[in-house]
Short mmCIF file of C-alpha atoms and ligand atoms in Angstrom, two decimals:
data_model
loop_
_atom_site.label_atom_id
_atom_site.label_comp_id
_atom_site.label_asym_id
_atom_site.label_seq_id
_atom_site.Cartn_x
_atom_site.Cartn_y
_atom_site.Cartn_z
CA MET O 1 -58.69 86.70 224.15
CA THR O 2 -58.08 83.68 226.02
CA LYS O 3 -58.55 80.10 224.53
CA LYS O 4 -61.85 78.61 225.27
CA LYS O 5 -61.82 75.70 227.31
CA SER O 6 -64.98 73.53 226.95
CA ALA O 7 -66.75 71.66 230.03
CA TYR O 8 -69.93 70.02 230.53
CA SER O 9 -72.05 71.36 233.07
CA CYS O 10 -74.78 69.60 234.75
CA GLN O 11 -78.39 71.72 234.29
CA ALA O 12 -79.99 70.28 237.15
CA CYS O 13 -77.19 70.67 240.15
CA GLY O 14 -74.29 72.70 238.47
CA ALA O 15 -71.55 70.18 238.64
CA VAL O 16 -68.86 70.76 236.04
CA HIS O 17 -67.45 67.84 234.35
CA PHE O 18 -64.92 67.68 231.91
CA LYS O 19 -66.19 64.60 229.95
CA TRP O 20 -69.53 64.06 228.64
CA SER O 21 -71.60 61.39 230.05
CA GLY O 22 -75.14 60.40 229.94
CA LYS O 23 -75.52 60.84 233.63
CA CYS O 24 -74.42 63.29 236.24
CA SER O 25 -72.19 61.63 238.80
CA ASP O 26 -72.95 64.31 241.28
CA CYS O 27 -76.79 64.32 241.43
CA GLY O 28 -77.72 61.27 239.28
CA GLU O 29 -79.75 62.93 236.60
CA TRP O 30 -79.80 61.60 233.41
CA ASN O 31 -79.24 63.63 230.11
CA SER O 32 -78.45 66.74 232.23
CA LEU O 33 -75.08 67.85 230.86
CA VAL O 34 -74.51 70.39 228.30
CA GLU O 35 -71.27 71.81 226.96
CA GLU O 36 -70.33 75.26 228.16
CA PHE O 37 -67.40 77.11 227.56
CA GLU O 38 -65.53 78.61 230.22
CA GLU O 39 -64.08 82.07 229.40
CA GLY O 40 -60.52 82.78 230.92
CA GLY O 41 -60.16 79.70 232.24
CA ALA O 42 -63.04 79.80 235.12
CA ASN O 43 -66.31 81.13 234.80
CA SER O 44 -65.45 84.97 233.86
CA HIS O 45 -68.39 86.28 236.19
CA PHE O 46 -66.89 84.94 239.24
CA SER O 47 -63.08 85.30 238.43
CA ARG O 48 -63.84 89.14 238.18
CA ILE O 49 -64.93 88.93 241.73
CA THR O 50 -61.86 87.25 242.75
CA ILE O 51 -59.91 89.97 241.39
CA ASP O 52 -62.12 92.49 242.97
CA LYS O 53 -61.24 90.79 246.09
CA LYS O 54 -57.44 90.51 245.36
CA SER O 55 -57.08 94.30 244.74
CA SER O 56 -58.76 95.33 248.01
CA LYS O 57 -56.14 93.16 249.98
CA ASN O 58 -53.83 96.03 249.11
CA SER O 59 -55.79 98.71 250.65
CA ASN O 60 -55.48 100.09 254.08
CA ASN O 61 -58.92 99.58 255.36
CA LYS O 62 -59.42 98.32 258.67
CA LEU O 63 -62.36 96.52 259.99
CA ASP O 64 -64.40 98.13 262.54
CA LEU O 65 -64.76 95.27 265.11
CA ILE O 66 -67.92 95.74 267.48
CA ALA O 67 -69.20 93.55 270.44
CA LEU O 68 -71.63 90.77 269.63
CA ASP O 69 -74.02 92.10 272.48
CA GLY O 70 -75.32 95.39 271.25
CA GLU O 71 -78.59 96.40 269.71
CA ALA O 72 -79.33 94.84 266.41
CA GLN O 73 -80.91 97.12 264.07
CA ASP O 74 -84.25 95.64 262.61
CA PHE O 75 -84.46 95.06 259.11
CA LEU O 76 -86.56 97.45 256.83
CA ARG O 77 -89.57 95.24 255.62
CA ILE O 78 -91.89 96.39 252.86
CA LYS O 79 -95.32 94.72 253.44
CA THR O 80 -97.05 92.95 250.44
CA THR O 81 -100.18 93.07 252.36
CA ILE O 82 -100.75 89.77 250.79
CA ASN O 83 -101.00 88.03 254.37
CA GLU O 84 -99.81 84.59 252.91
CA LEU O 85 -96.94 86.02 251.23
CA ASP O 86 -96.06 88.00 254.10
CA ARG O 87 -95.80 85.26 256.52
CA VAL O 88 -93.68 83.04 254.18
CA LEU O 89 -91.39 85.86 254.04
CA GLY O 90 -91.09 86.22 257.44
CA GLY O 91 -93.00 89.59 257.64
CA GLY O 92 -92.66 91.03 254.38
CA LEU O 93 -90.08 91.79 251.54
CA VAL O 94 -86.71 92.97 253.25
CA GLN O 95 -85.71 96.18 251.44
CA GLY O 96 -82.50 95.30 249.29
CA SER O 97 -82.79 91.59 249.73
CA VAL O 98 -82.82 88.93 246.68
CA ILE O 99 -85.71 86.71 246.69
CA LEU O 100 -85.90 83.70 244.08
CA ILE O 101 -89.30 82.21 243.42
CA GLY O 102 -89.04 78.64 241.83
CA GLY O 103 -91.98 76.33 240.44
CA ASP O 104 -93.04 74.30 237.55
CA PRO O 105 -93.70 76.27 234.41
CA GLY O 106 -97.59 77.61 234.35
CA ILE O 107 -98.09 76.76 238.14
CA GLY O 108 -98.68 80.26 238.57
CA LYS O 109 -95.77 82.26 239.18
CA SER O 110 -96.25 85.48 236.93
CA THR O 111 -99.86 85.62 238.37
CA LEU O 112 -98.64 85.62 241.72
CA LEU O 113 -95.88 88.31 240.88
CA ILE O 114 -98.37 90.58 238.92
CA GLN O 115 -100.54 90.69 241.97
CA THR O 116 -97.81 91.23 244.53
CA ALA O 117 -96.54 94.01 242.09
CA ASP O 118 -100.34 95.43 241.96
CA ALA O 119 -100.52 95.35 245.89
CA LEU O 120 -97.17 96.86 246.31
CA ALA O 121 -97.76 99.70 243.91
CA LYS O 122 -101.06 100.44 245.72
CA HIS O 123 -98.69 101.40 248.63
CA ASN O 124 -96.64 103.94 247.09
CA ASN O 125 -93.72 101.64 245.95
CA HIS O 126 -91.97 101.83 242.61
CA ILE O 127 -92.37 98.56 240.59
CA ILE O 128 -90.31 97.48 237.64
CA TYR O 129 -91.66 94.22 235.85
CA ILE O 130 -89.18 92.95 233.33
CA SER O 131 -90.43 90.12 231.39
CA GLY O 132 -88.31 87.98 229.23
CA GLU O 133 -90.81 85.41 228.34
CA GLU O 134 -93.84 87.49 227.30
CA SER O 135 -94.22 90.60 225.15
CA VAL O 136 -95.39 94.13 226.80
CA ASP O 137 -99.01 93.24 225.40
CA GLN O 138 -99.29 89.96 226.78
CA VAL O 139 -98.28 91.27 230.37
CA ARG O 140 -100.77 93.82 229.83
CA LEU O 141 -103.59 91.31 228.96
CA ARG O 142 -102.74 89.19 231.75
CA ALA O 143 -102.97 92.01 234.20
CA LYS O 144 -106.37 93.12 232.55
CA ARG O 145 -107.75 89.72 233.13
CA LEU O 146 -106.72 89.48 236.70
CA GLY O 147 -108.23 93.18 237.08
CA ILE O 148 -105.09 95.15 237.50
CA SER O 149 -104.22 98.18 235.94
CA GLN O 150 -101.80 99.90 238.40
CA ALA O 151 -99.98 102.81 236.65
CA GLY O 152 -97.24 102.52 239.27
CA ILE O 153 -96.08 99.23 237.59
CA GLN O 154 -93.61 100.12 234.90
CA LEU O 155 -93.11 97.18 232.36
CA ALA O 156 -90.23 96.27 230.04
CA ALA O 157 -89.72 92.99 227.72
CA THR O 158 -86.03 92.02 227.31
CA THR O 159 -83.65 89.46 227.83
CA ASN O 160 -80.51 91.44 228.16
CA VAL O 161 -79.27 91.90 231.57
CA SER O 162 -76.95 94.85 230.91
CA ASP O 163 -80.07 96.74 228.97
CA ILE O 164 -82.04 96.15 232.44
CA ILE O 165 -79.05 97.22 234.64
CA ASN O 166 -78.56 100.40 232.43
CA SER O 167 -82.34 101.29 232.19
CA ILE O 168 -83.14 100.93 236.04
CA LYS O 169 -82.99 104.03 238.36
CA PRO O 170 -83.44 103.72 241.77
CA ASP O 171 -86.24 105.69 243.23
CA LYS O 172 -85.09 108.28 245.86
CA ASN O 173 -88.33 108.51 247.39
CA CYS O 174 -89.90 105.21 247.75
CA PRO O 175 -88.62 101.52 247.70
CA THR O 176 -87.91 99.95 244.52
CA ILE O 177 -88.94 96.61 243.69
CA VAL O 178 -87.53 94.71 240.46
CA ILE O 179 -89.15 91.73 239.29
CA ILE O 180 -87.33 89.45 236.90
CA ASP O 181 -89.65 86.72 234.89
CA SER O 182 -87.61 84.51 234.37
CA ILE O 183 -84.04 84.16 234.95
CA GLN O 184 -83.72 81.42 232.39
CA THR O 185 -84.57 83.86 229.71
CA MET O 186 -81.72 86.23 230.72
CA PHE O 187 -78.41 86.52 229.17
CA LEU O 188 -75.08 88.34 229.46
CA GLU O 189 -73.50 89.08 226.07
CA GLU O 190 -70.15 88.48 227.22
CA LEU O 191 -70.62 84.84 227.57
CA SER O 192 -71.09 82.44 224.60
CA SER O 193 -73.29 79.98 226.35
CA ALA O 194 -76.82 79.93 225.29
CA PRO O 195 -79.37 81.61 227.84
CA GLY O 196 -80.67 79.11 230.13
CA THR O 197 -77.50 77.24 230.79
CA VAL O 198 -75.85 77.07 234.10
CA SER O 199 -73.17 79.66 233.26
CA GLN O 200 -75.55 82.34 231.93
CA VAL O 201 -77.96 81.78 234.79
CA ARG O 202 -75.49 82.09 237.22
CA ALA O 203 -73.67 85.00 235.74
CA ALA O 204 -77.12 86.73 235.17
CA ALA O 205 -78.13 86.45 238.39
CA GLY O 206 -75.08 87.44 240.14
CA GLU O 207 -74.71 90.56 237.99
CA LEU O 208 -78.68 91.44 238.99
CA THR O 209 -77.78 90.73 242.52
CA ILE O 210 -74.60 92.88 242.80
CA PHE O 211 -76.52 95.70 241.09
CA ALA O 212 -79.59 95.26 243.26
CA LYS O 213 -77.47 95.16 246.54
CA LYS O 214 -75.40 98.31 245.58
CA ASN O 215 -78.70 100.15 244.95
CA ASN O 216 -80.84 98.68 247.75
CA ILE O 217 -83.16 97.67 245.28
CA THR O 218 -85.36 94.60 246.20
CA LEU O 219 -85.39 91.86 243.66
CA LEU O 220 -87.75 89.09 243.06
CA ILE O 221 -86.37 86.41 240.65
CA VAL O 222 -88.53 83.93 238.95
CA SER O 223 -87.00 80.50 238.21
CA HIS O 224 -88.40 77.46 236.50
CA VAL O 225 -87.94 74.04 237.74
CA THR O 226 -87.03 71.73 234.91
CA LYS O 227 -87.43 68.04 235.01
CA ASP O 228 -85.84 67.37 231.54
CA GLY O 229 -82.67 69.08 232.48
CA GLN O 230 -82.69 71.42 229.33
CA ILE O 231 -82.42 74.69 231.29
CA ALA O 232 -80.66 75.37 234.74
CA GLY O 233 -83.08 75.00 237.65
CA PRO O 234 -83.27 77.20 240.60
CA LYS O 235 -80.98 74.96 242.61
CA VAL O 236 -77.98 76.42 240.95
CA LEU O 237 -78.86 79.80 242.32
CA GLU O 238 -80.06 78.79 245.79
CA HIS O 239 -76.35 79.53 247.58
CA MET O 240 -76.64 83.36 245.83
CA VAL O 241 -79.60 84.57 246.95
CA ASP O 242 -81.27 85.51 250.42
CA THR O 243 -84.67 83.87 250.28
CA VAL O 244 -85.74 81.07 248.42
CA LEU O 245 -89.51 80.03 247.77
CA TYR O 246 -91.18 77.32 246.08
CA PHE O 247 -94.65 77.52 244.61
CA GLU O 248 -95.99 73.92 244.58
CA GLY O 249 -99.30 72.53 243.69
CA GLU O 250 -100.98 70.00 240.93
CA LYS O 251 -101.93 71.86 237.75
CA ASP O 252 -105.08 70.41 238.01
CA LEU O 253 -106.04 71.05 241.53
CA HIS O 254 -106.77 74.63 242.01
CA PHE O 255 -104.74 75.18 245.32
CA ARG O 256 -100.89 76.08 245.38
CA ILE O 257 -98.64 76.32 248.58
CA LEU O 258 -95.78 78.68 248.48
CA ARG O 259 -92.79 77.24 250.89
CA ALA O 260 -89.73 79.13 252.04
CA ILE O 261 -86.87 76.64 251.52
CA LYS O 262 -84.17 79.21 252.69
CA ASN O 263 -84.77 82.30 254.56
CA ARG O 264 -82.18 84.65 256.06
CA PHE O 265 -84.53 87.17 257.04
CA GLY O 266 -87.23 84.45 258.63
CA ALA O 267 -87.82 80.72 259.23
CA ALA O 268 -87.53 78.32 256.82
CA GLY O 269 -90.00 75.97 256.31
CA GLU O 270 -92.86 78.49 256.62
CA ILE O 271 -95.83 78.05 253.98
CA GLY O 272 -98.64 80.22 252.47
CA VAL O 273 -101.81 78.50 251.02
CA PHE O 274 -103.41 80.05 247.70
CA GLU O 275 -106.25 79.09 245.50
CA MET O 276 -106.22 79.47 241.92
CA ASN O 277 -109.38 80.62 240.24
CA ASP O 278 -110.36 82.88 237.23
CA ILE O 279 -109.41 85.90 238.93
CA GLY O 280 -105.95 85.01 239.69
CA LEU O 281 -104.89 83.82 242.99
CA SER O 282 -106.66 84.39 246.42
CA GLU O 283 -105.44 83.63 249.83
CA VAL O 284 -106.61 80.78 251.78
CA ASN O 285 -106.61 81.77 255.60
CA ASN O 286 -108.00 78.40 256.73
CA PRO O 287 -106.23 75.41 255.13
CA SER O 288 -107.32 72.77 257.04
CA GLU O 289 -110.85 73.66 256.15
CA LEU O 290 -109.97 73.25 252.36
CA PHE O 291 -108.00 70.22 252.67
CA LEU O 292 -110.65 68.42 254.69
CA ALA O 293 -113.56 69.74 251.91
CA SER O 294 -114.41 66.27 250.77
CA TYR O 295 -113.45 64.27 254.05
CA ASP O 296 -116.23 61.64 254.43
CA ARG O 297 -116.08 60.51 258.02
CA ASP O 298 -117.76 57.21 257.72
CA THR O 299 -115.69 55.81 255.30
CA SER O 300 -112.93 52.97 255.81
CA GLY O 301 -109.36 53.63 254.69
CA THR O 302 -109.16 57.11 255.65
CA ALA O 303 -107.77 59.07 258.85
CA VAL O 304 -106.95 62.44 259.84
CA PHE O 305 -103.52 63.78 260.70
CA ALA O 306 -102.72 67.15 262.31
CA GLY O 307 -99.44 68.16 260.71
CA ILE O 308 -97.19 71.18 261.41
CA GLU O 309 -96.16 73.23 258.35
CA GLY O 310 -93.82 76.02 259.24
CA SER O 311 -95.32 77.49 262.29
CA ARG O 312 -98.96 76.80 261.64
CA PRO O 313 -101.12 73.23 261.99
CA ILE O 314 -102.59 71.54 259.19
CA LEU O 315 -105.19 69.19 259.18
CA VAL O 316 -105.19 66.51 256.26
CA GLU O 317 -106.97 63.44 255.08
CA VAL O 318 -104.84 60.52 254.48
CA GLN O 319 -106.52 57.81 252.25
CA ALA O 320 -105.25 54.32 252.01
CA LEU O 321 -106.51 51.38 249.74
CA VAL O 322 -105.55 47.75 250.18
CA SER O 323 -106.27 45.49 247.59
CA PRO O 324 -105.39 41.79 246.71
CA SER O 325 -102.28 41.32 244.20
CA TYR O 326 -101.35 38.74 241.76
CA MET O 327 -97.93 40.02 241.37
CA PRO O 328 -94.90 38.43 242.75
CA THR O 329 -93.87 41.90 244.04
CA PRO O 330 -97.01 43.70 245.03
CA ARG O 331 -97.17 47.56 244.02
CA ARG O 332 -96.79 50.00 246.86
CA ALA O 333 -97.80 53.52 245.44
CA VAL O 334 -97.49 56.72 247.28
CA VAL O 335 -98.78 60.36 246.74
CA GLY O 336 -97.77 63.35 249.19
CA TRP O 337 -95.24 61.11 251.59
CA ASP O 338 -92.46 58.97 251.68
CA LEU O 339 -92.27 55.52 250.03
CA ASN O 340 -89.60 54.20 252.42
CA ARG O 341 -91.49 55.44 255.52
CA LEU O 342 -94.80 53.49 254.07
CA ALA O 343 -92.75 50.47 253.48
CA MET O 344 -91.42 50.78 257.23
CA VAL O 345 -94.96 51.37 258.54
CA ILE O 346 -96.26 48.54 256.43
CA ALA O 347 -93.27 46.23 258.11
CA VAL O 348 -94.07 47.29 261.64
CA LEU O 349 -97.74 46.28 261.20
CA GLY O 350 -96.98 43.23 260.09
CA SER O 351 -94.79 42.07 262.95
CA ARG O 352 -96.02 44.19 265.78
CA PHE O 353 -99.73 44.36 265.07
CA GLY O 354 -100.51 41.15 263.12
CA LEU O 355 -101.66 42.89 259.95
CA ASN O 356 -100.06 41.27 256.95
CA LEU O 357 -100.03 43.23 253.74
CA PHE O 358 -97.35 41.16 252.07
CA ASP O 359 -99.54 39.71 249.18
CA LYS O 360 -101.76 43.06 249.07
CA GLU O 361 -101.26 46.04 246.89
CA VAL O 362 -101.30 49.07 249.03
CA TYR O 363 -101.61 52.83 247.66
CA LEU O 364 -101.62 55.68 250.09
CA ASN O 365 -102.68 59.42 249.26
CA ILE O 366 -102.39 62.56 251.12
CA VAL O 367 -105.43 64.45 250.06
CA GLY O 368 -105.41 67.74 248.28
CA GLY O 369 -101.69 67.39 246.80
CA ILE O 370 -99.87 68.65 249.78
CA GLU O 371 -96.69 67.25 250.68
CA ILE O 372 -95.89 65.68 254.41
CA ASN O 373 -92.53 65.13 255.56
CA GLU O 374 -93.37 64.75 259.25
CA THR O 375 -92.72 61.15 261.17
CA ALA O 376 -95.43 62.27 263.18
CA ALA O 377 -97.93 61.25 260.49
CA ASP O 378 -96.77 57.58 260.99
CA LEU O 379 -99.72 56.76 263.44
CA ALA O 380 -102.44 58.32 260.97
CA ILE O 381 -101.21 56.32 258.06
CA ALA O 382 -101.00 53.13 260.19
CA CYS O 383 -104.78 53.93 261.30
CA ALA O 384 -105.78 54.15 257.51
CA LEU O 385 -103.93 51.10 256.43
CA ILE O 386 -105.68 48.86 258.90
CA SER O 387 -108.85 50.70 258.41
CA ALA O 388 -108.52 49.73 254.85
CA ALA O 389 -107.42 46.50 255.28
CA ARG O 390 -110.18 45.30 257.79
CA ASP O 391 -113.00 47.51 255.97
CA ILE O 392 -113.74 49.23 259.24
CA ALA O 393 -114.36 53.01 259.19
CA ILE O 394 -112.27 54.86 262.29
CA ALA O 395 -114.72 56.40 264.71
CA SER O 396 -115.92 59.72 263.04
CA SER O 397 -114.24 63.06 264.24
CA THR O 398 -110.98 61.05 265.33
CA ILE O 399 -107.31 62.48 264.28
CA ALA O 400 -104.57 60.47 264.99
CA ILE O 401 -100.78 61.98 265.65
CA GLY O 402 -97.58 59.88 266.54
CA GLU O 403 -94.48 58.71 265.47
CA ILE O 404 -93.81 54.89 265.18
CA GLY O 405 -90.66 52.93 266.07
CA LEU O 406 -89.48 49.92 264.72
CA THR O 407 -90.44 47.82 267.75
CA GLY O 408 -93.95 49.22 267.34
CA GLU O 409 -93.61 51.75 270.06
CA VAL O 410 -95.20 54.91 269.74
CA ARG O 411 -92.95 58.03 270.16
CA MET O 412 -93.30 61.38 271.57
CA ILE O 413 -94.32 64.35 268.93
CA ASN O 414 -93.70 68.02 269.57
CA ASN O 415 -96.08 70.92 268.90
CA LEU O 416 -99.02 68.80 270.41
CA GLU O 417 -100.81 72.04 271.87
CA ALA O 418 -100.75 73.62 268.10
CA ARG O 419 -102.25 70.54 266.54
CA LEU O 420 -104.86 69.85 269.04
CA LYS O 421 -106.09 73.28 269.14
CA GLU O 422 -106.39 73.39 265.58
CA ALA O 423 -108.21 69.81 265.76
CA ALA O 424 -110.71 71.35 268.49
CA ARG O 425 -111.50 74.28 266.15
CA LEU O 426 -112.65 72.11 263.46
CA GLY O 427 -114.83 70.18 265.58
CA PHE O 428 -112.88 67.08 266.07
CA LYS O 429 -113.91 64.97 269.05
CA ASN O 430 -111.30 62.56 269.33
CA CYS O 431 -107.59 62.49 269.48
CA ILE O 432 -105.16 59.49 269.39
CA ILE O 433 -101.83 60.85 270.81
CA PRO O 434 -98.50 59.03 272.16
CA LYS O 435 -98.72 58.10 275.83
CA ALA O 436 -95.23 59.48 276.13
CA ASN O 437 -96.53 63.25 275.63
CA GLU O 438 -98.20 62.64 279.08
CA LYS O 439 -95.00 63.27 280.80
CA ASN O 440 -94.70 66.57 279.37
CA LYS O 441 -95.29 68.86 282.45
CA ASN O 442 -97.83 71.06 280.84
CA PHE O 443 -99.99 68.24 279.62
CA ALA O 444 -102.34 68.46 282.34
CA ALA O 445 -102.94 72.06 281.63
CA LEU O 446 -103.61 71.34 278.16
CA LYS O 447 -106.00 68.91 278.69
CA LYS O 448 -107.82 70.88 281.05
CA SER O 449 -107.76 73.82 278.53
CA LEU O 450 -109.46 71.84 275.63
CA PRO O 451 -112.35 70.18 277.51
CA ASP O 452 -114.23 69.07 274.36
CA LEU O 453 -111.61 66.86 273.36
CA ASN O 454 -111.39 63.22 274.13
CA LEU O 455 -107.48 62.18 274.27
CA LYS O 456 -106.62 58.89 273.93
CA THR O 457 -103.12 57.89 274.63
CA VAL O 458 -101.49 54.85 273.03
CA ALA O 459 -98.03 53.47 273.90
CA HIS O 460 -97.91 50.82 271.33
CA ILE O 461 -99.34 50.21 267.99
CA ARG O 462 -101.02 47.09 269.37
CA ASP O 463 -103.34 49.67 271.43
CA LEU O 464 -104.69 50.48 268.23
CA ALA O 465 -106.77 47.44 268.10
CA GLN O 466 -109.33 49.02 270.35
CA LEU O 467 -110.58 51.29 267.57
CA PHE O 468 -111.23 48.58 264.88
CA LYS O 469 -113.38 46.66 266.65
CA LYS O 470 -116.53 45.81 264.72
ZN1 LIG I 501 -75.94 67.07 238.43
#
């Protein structure tokens, strides 16, 4: 047996440090370093792969080099028949692929997977559900609560990876899908680190992935996102799998968003929207209607933004609150958007529009718990801020889209057509859009195709003044 060398690996990002410290110098996380032993000098799991590669060097196998311009074979996909999930996956589960589903504990990952298993079992797939967190009876009870009793789903409760690999027999007649819930409970006996540490999580996922690829099994792996750094999060696995999905949402709100962070078989950034109720998760096919459900058109401090999430447009409500501050540095708080971007919009409004908020507290909320990353939201946020500061409601049925530059200019945005069509579908009448978009060659045709929409173009944020006349 080789001497064990100890090292400290960060449970948040996987970086290995040779000295313990309170803060990981790679990702900046506090208290995330845990002592782990490196068997045989390097991580045994990976060193074995290297040996495999070395031995193949001596073989006489020659590669068949082929031309790039040939016909590509389409991937074999298994439809889950849950449309929102199939959309995020890029059209269904690719047979033999490995999918990681990350999310906060308790957000509904197990519920999503047991419902997916049910839908797949109904269409003649062979499903194996391995629970490392709950006993078989607990999983059965959960399934019963959700009204699921598919005989086609086989259950087992274990945390031992070797036992799982030894027990699974791929079905020759139908696609086999294995669900691992969760990877943080799984362990390999060969490693001395505790389950949930970086080396265990990586090695367990690695073993399962190799097994799945070899046998053309589709593998769904659940991974908890952790904030305290006690167990390794999905970040340390992202490079090993084909597809990474995150299940997001606030626990006390009832809808959830499934987002593709990485997808070798489809577009990253695609989202699926679900609603959590007492019978489990149900699909939301018209998310804009959900996010605007409580939108009050005649209140000051609100504006509507037409965003693009993946390939679909989603309308969201932006709320702002501006109140006097008695602090030397007034508070700026934001939910669902970037705080630095908010600071920029406030600064531009101050110097280019004449709206000074330097002695005011500013709160900004994207309603419904959805996170927006688009700069095209600048204009809607500026509208909400002006509306809140001046206490004038924006003319009802108005949406705003546009990026704001530092000189106050409103810049061109992409996907205008999809955004405007969604606004028209939901009955909006007025759209404030960048003047720069008029230059697009199909703008005239687009305007003609949406006769019910009144398009107001703005070149500079000072043009917004006309909206806020009492
Ligand atoms: Zn780190």
